[in-house]
Structures are given as structure tokens and as C-alpha cells.
Amino acid sequence: GAGVSQSPSNKVTEKGKDVELRCDPISGHTALYWYRQSLGQGLEFLIYFQGNSAPDKSGLPSDRFSAERTGGSVSTLTIQRTQQEDSAVYLCASSLGQSNQPQHFGDGTRLSIL
Amino acid sequence: GDSVTQMEGPVTLSEEAFLTINCTYTATGYPSLFWYVQYPGEGLQLLLKATKADDKGSNKGFEATYRKETTSFHLEKGSVQVSDSAVYFCALSPAGNNRKLIWGLGTSLAVNP
């Protein structure tokens, strides 16, 4: 079946603009995660959604970052007033929601802020 | 808090060499442990996992054993191929909490023919 789908695959925008990144998880996966991967760095957790529970936003680096998940499926990550340090690959993952279940990743969105 | 420490790369090997990538962790209870791989230009993929002590995860000739006594989950392969060139990430999922994986920084592996 289809894996995690992210769009766009690449995004180039000017500093100060808002961007919206989309993630379509695997059907039936209740948990959805956003991560950021900067060049030469590991993965930085941003936010986690599980079913109808309140999201865990503890990883969001500033109030310019927000995310929502509509209908327990598609999620959008929004970055307002982008800064150059926001340049990174943004990865989305989904899982069945138990701790022993792996997360399945999309191919990411490469965001470049000019 | 929980953490994962992975050996630094890059690691460069000749084809058919033995590979070990060390991973140690700090966590309470019994986390689940994972190795993910990122091939050039591709997304992260699960390579193998182990969910309880002494479990051995294996896939594509790679193995890792969950060692509670040494809090380790080292990745091994007996004979690497050029196609194994990738970045390898060790990660843990805290016990009873799949909210976020705790990641190592990744180890880049280059296998030369």
C-alpha cells in the first residue's frame, strides 16, 4: 500500500514568507510525527499527534511553528515569517501508536530560505 | 532524560569487510530499540528493531542485539557491500511512550569496491 506522502518535495522561499508543508500518513496509522533534519545533524522532534489526544508540541522551536491534523489523517506544518535557520529537511512519520511499533517516514520536504 | 549515543563517522570500509556501528543508550525501564537507514537521496527506512532484552533484530544481513546489561544495541554485518553505503541511525522509543523517538546523530558508512 501507499507509504507516507509529503508535499512539496522541495520548497524555496524568501525570508519572512509563510510556508505550509503537508503530510499524508499511512491509512490506519493513529500516530503522526514531524521532525526536522538539518545538514549533518540528527533528527529533531517537533510535534506528535495521537488519535484525538492533545498534540505534544514540546519540540516546536518557536511560536512561528504550528501544526494541525484534520480528521485524524492529513497534517500540515506551518512556519510563519520564515528565517534562514529554518532551512532543513522536514520529515513526517506515522505509526500504529504503540511503543514497539516502528515509525514509517515520508521522503521529506527540503525547505530552503533565501 | 533518555538519550542515544552513536559512534561518530564517517566509517569507510572495503567491500566484504566486517561492520560494527556502536550504539549505547540511557533510558528508564525497557525501551524499544531501532536502527534506521537513509540511503543517498532517499528517506529514512526502518532497518531492524528489538523490543525486549536479549532480542536480536535482523534484516538484509544486518543484526543488532538488545543488551540490557550494557545498554547497547550495536549494529553488525559480516560482509558489507557497496550498496550498504548510507547513513545509519540508532533510535529508542521510551517504554510505554511512543511520543517521540530519541535519535542518535547518525553514522555515515561508505563502502568502497
Coordinates of N, CA, C and O in Angstrom, one line a residue, chain B residues 22-90:
Chain B
N22 N 28.6 1.2 16.8 CA 28.2 1.1 18.2 C 27.1 2.1 18.5 O 27.0 3.2 18.0
C23 N 26.2 1.6 19.4 CA 25.1 2.4 19.9 C 24.8 2.1 21.3 O 24.7 0.9 21.6
T24 N 24.9 3.0 22.2 CA 24.5 2.8 23.6 C 23.4 3.8 23.9 O 23.2 4.9 23.3
Y25 N 22.7 3.5 25.0 CA 21.5 4.3 25.3 C 21.4 4.5 26.8 O 22.0 3.7 27.6
T26 N 20.7 5.5 27.2 CA 20.3 5.8 28.5 C 18.8 5.9 28.6 O 18.2 6.7 27.8
A27 N 18.1 5.1 29.4 CA 16.7 5.1 29.4 C 16.2 4.4 30.7 O 16.9 3.5 31.2
T28 N 15.0 4.7 31.2 CA 14.4 4.0 32.3 C 13.6 2.9 31.7 O 13.0 3.0 30.6
G29 N 13.5 1.8 32.5 CA 12.7 0.7 32.0 C 13.2 0.0 30.8 O 14.4 -0.1 30.6
Y30 N 12.3 -0.5 30.0 CA 12.7 -1.3 28.8 C 12.2 -0.6 27.5 O 11.1 -0.9 27.1
P31 N 13.0 0.3 27.0 CA 12.6 0.9 25.7 C 12.6 -0.1 24.6 O 13.2 -1.1 24.7
S32 N 12.0 0.3 23.5 CA 12.2 -0.4 22.2 C 13.4 0.3 21.5 O 13.5 1.5 21.5
L33 N 14.1 -0.5 20.7 CA 15.3 0.0 20.1 C 15.2 -0.3 18.6 O 14.7 -1.3 18.1
F34 N 15.7 0.7 17.8 CA 15.6 0.6 16.4 C 16.9 1.0 15.7 O 17.6 1.9 16.2
W35 N 17.1 0.5 14.5 CA 18.1 1.0 13.6 C 17.3 1.4 12.3 O 16.6 0.6 11.8
Y36 N 17.6 2.7 11.9 CA 17.0 3.2 10.7 C 18.2 3.4 9.7 O 19.3 3.7 10.1
V37 N 17.9 3.4 8.4 CA 18.9 3.6 7.4 C 18.4 4.7 6.4 O 17.2 4.7 6.1
Q38 N 19.3 5.5 6.0 CA 19.0 6.5 5.0 C 20.0 6.4 3.8 O 21.1 6.9 4.0
Y39 N 19.5 5.8 2.7 CA 20.4 5.7 1.5 C 20.4 7.1 0.8 O 19.5 7.9 1.0
P40 N 21.5 7.3 0.1 CA 21.6 8.6 -0.6 C 20.4 9.0 -1.4 O 19.9 8.2 -2.2
G41 N 19.9 10.2 -1.1 CA 18.8 10.7 -1.8 C 17.4 10.1 -1.5 O 16.4 10.4 -2.2
E42 N 17.4 9.3 -0.5 CA 16.1 8.6 -0.1 C 15.7 9.0 1.3 O 16.5 9.6 2.1
G43 N 14.5 8.6 1.7 CA 14.0 8.8 3.0 C 14.5 7.8 4.0 O 15.1 6.8 3.7
L44 N 14.2 8.0 5.3 CA 14.6 7.1 6.3 C 13.7 5.8 6.2 O 12.5 5.9 6.0
Q45 N 14.4 4.7 6.4 CA 13.7 3.4 6.4 C 14.1 2.6 7.7 O 15.2 2.7 8.1
L46 N 13.1 1.9 8.2 CA 13.4 1.0 9.3 C 14.3 -0.1 8.8 O 14.0 -0.8 7.8
L47 N 15.4 -0.4 9.5 CA 16.3 -1.5 9.1 C 16.0 -2.7 10.0 O 15.8 -3.8 9.5
L48 N 15.9 -2.5 11.3 CA 15.6 -3.6 12.2 C 15.2 -3.0 13.6 O 15.4 -1.9 13.8
K49 N 14.6 -3.9 14.4 CA 14.2 -3.4 15.7 C 14.3 -4.6 16.7 O 14.3 -5.7 16.3
A50 N 14.3 -4.2 18.0 CA 14.2 -5.2 19.1 C 13.4 -4.5 20.2 O 13.6 -3.3 20.5
T51 N 12.5 -5.2 20.7 CA 11.6 -4.6 21.7 C 11.7 -5.1 23.1 O 11.1 -4.6 24.0
K52 N 12.6 -6.1 23.4 CA 12.9 -6.5 24.7 C 14.3 -7.1 24.8 O 14.9 -7.4 23.8
A53 N 14.7 -7.1 26.1 CA 16.1 -7.5 26.3 C 16.4 -8.9 25.7 O 15.6 -9.8 25.8
D54 N 17.6 -9.0 25.2 CA 18.2 -10.2 24.5 C 17.5 -10.5 23.2 O 18.0 -11.4 22.5
D55 N 16.6 -9.7 22.7 CA 16.0 -9.8 21.4 C 17.1 -9.5 20.4 O 17.9 -8.6 20.6
K56 N 17.1 -10.2 19.3 CA 18.0 -9.9 18.2 C 17.2 -9.5 17.0 O 16.3 -10.2 16.5
G57 N 17.4 -8.2 16.5 CA 16.8 -7.8 15.3 C 17.7 -8.1 14.1 O 18.9 -8.0 14.2
S58 N 17.1 -8.5 13.0 CA 18.0 -8.8 11.8 C 17.2 -8.5 10.5 O 16.0 -8.6 10.4
N59 N 18.0 -8.0 9.5 CA 17.4 -7.7 8.2 C 18.5 -7.4 7.2 O 19.5 -6.7 7.6
K60 N 18.4 -7.9 6.0 CA 19.4 -7.6 5.0 C 20.8 -8.0 5.4 O 21.8 -7.3 4.9
G61 N 21.0 -9.0 6.2 CA 22.3 -9.3 6.7 C 22.9 -8.6 7.9 O 23.9 -8.9 8.4
F62 N 22.1 -7.5 8.3 CA 22.5 -6.7 9.5 C 21.8 -7.4 10.7 O 20.7 -7.9 10.6
E63 N 22.5 -7.3 11.8 CA 22.0 -7.8 13.1 C 22.3 -6.8 14.2 O 23.3 -6.1 14.1
A64 N 21.4 -6.8 15.2 CA 21.7 -6.0 16.4 C 21.0 -6.7 17.6 O 19.8 -7.1 17.4
T65 N 21.7 -6.8 18.7 CA 21.1 -7.5 19.9 C 20.9 -6.5 21.0 O 21.8 -5.7 21.3
Y66 N 19.7 -6.5 21.6 CA 19.3 -5.6 22.7 C 20.0 -6.1 24.0 O 19.7 -7.2 24.5
R67 N 21.0 -5.4 24.4 CA 21.8 -5.8 25.6 C 21.4 -4.9 26.8 O 21.9 -3.7 26.8
K68 N 20.6 -5.4 27.7 CA 20.2 -4.5 28.8 C 21.4 -4.3 29.7 O 21.5 -3.2 30.3
E69 N 22.2 -5.3 29.9 CA 23.3 -5.2 30.9 C 24.3 -4.1 30.5 O 25.0 -3.5 31.4
T70 N 24.5 -4.0 29.2 CA 25.5 -3.0 28.7 C 24.8 -1.8 28.1 O 25.5 -0.9 27.6
T71 N 23.5 -1.7 28.1 CA 22.6 -0.7 27.5 C 23.1 -0.4 26.1 O 23.4 0.8 25.7
S72 N 23.3 -1.5 25.3 CA 23.8 -1.3 23.9 C 22.9 -2.0 22.9 O 22.1 -2.9 23.2
F73 N 23.1 -1.5 21.7 CA 22.3 -2.1 20.5 C 23.2 -1.9 19.3 O 22.9 -1.2 18.4
H74 N 24.4 -2.5 19.3 CA 25.4 -2.3 18.3 C 24.9 -3.0 17.0 O 24.4 -4.1 17.0
L75 N 25.1 -2.3 15.9 CA 24.7 -2.8 14.5 C 25.9 -3.6 13.9 O 27.0 -3.0 13.9
E76 N 25.7 -4.8 13.4 CA 26.8 -5.5 12.8 C 26.4 -6.1 11.5 O 25.2 -6.4 11.3
K77 N 27.4 -6.3 10.6 CA 27.2 -7.0 9.4 C 28.5 -7.7 9.0 O 29.5 -7.1 9.0
G78 N 28.4 -9.0 8.6 CA 29.6 -9.8 8.4 C 30.4 -9.4 7.2 O 31.6 -9.5 7.2
S79 N 29.6 -8.9 6.2 CA 30.3 -8.7 4.9 C 29.5 -7.6 4.2 O 28.5 -7.8 3.6
V80 N 30.1 -6.4 4.2 CA 29.4 -5.2 3.7 C 29.5 -5.2 2.1 O 30.5 -5.7 1.6
Q81 N 28.6 -4.5 1.5 CA 28.6 -4.3 0.1 C 28.5 -2.8 -0.2 O 28.2 -2.0 0.6
V82 N 28.9 -2.5 -1.5 CA 28.9 -1.1 -1.8 C 27.5 -0.5 -1.6 O 27.3 0.7 -1.2
S83 N 26.5 -1.3 -1.9 CA 25.1 -0.8 -1.8 C 24.7 -0.6 -0.3 O 23.6 0.0 -0.1
D84 N 25.5 -0.9 0.6 CA 25.2 -0.6 2.0 C 25.6 0.8 2.4 O 25.4 1.2 3.6
S85 N 26.3 1.5 1.5 CA 26.7 2.9 1.8 C 25.5 3.7 2.1 O 24.5 3.8 1.2
A86 N 25.4 4.3 3.2 CA 24.2 5.0 3.7 C 24.6 5.7 5.1 O 25.7 5.5 5.6
V87 N 23.6 6.4 5.6 CA 23.7 6.9 7.0 C 22.8 6.0 7.9 O 21.6 5.8 7.5
Y88 N 23.3 5.6 9.0 CA 22.6 4.7 9.9 C 22.3 5.4 11.2 O 23.2 6.0 11.8
F89 N 21.1 5.3 11.6 CA 20.6 6.0 12.8 C 20.1 5.0 13.8 O 19.3 4.1 13.5
C90 N 20.6 5.1 15.1 CA 20.1 4.3 16.2 C 19.1 5.1 16.9 O 19.2 6.4 17.0

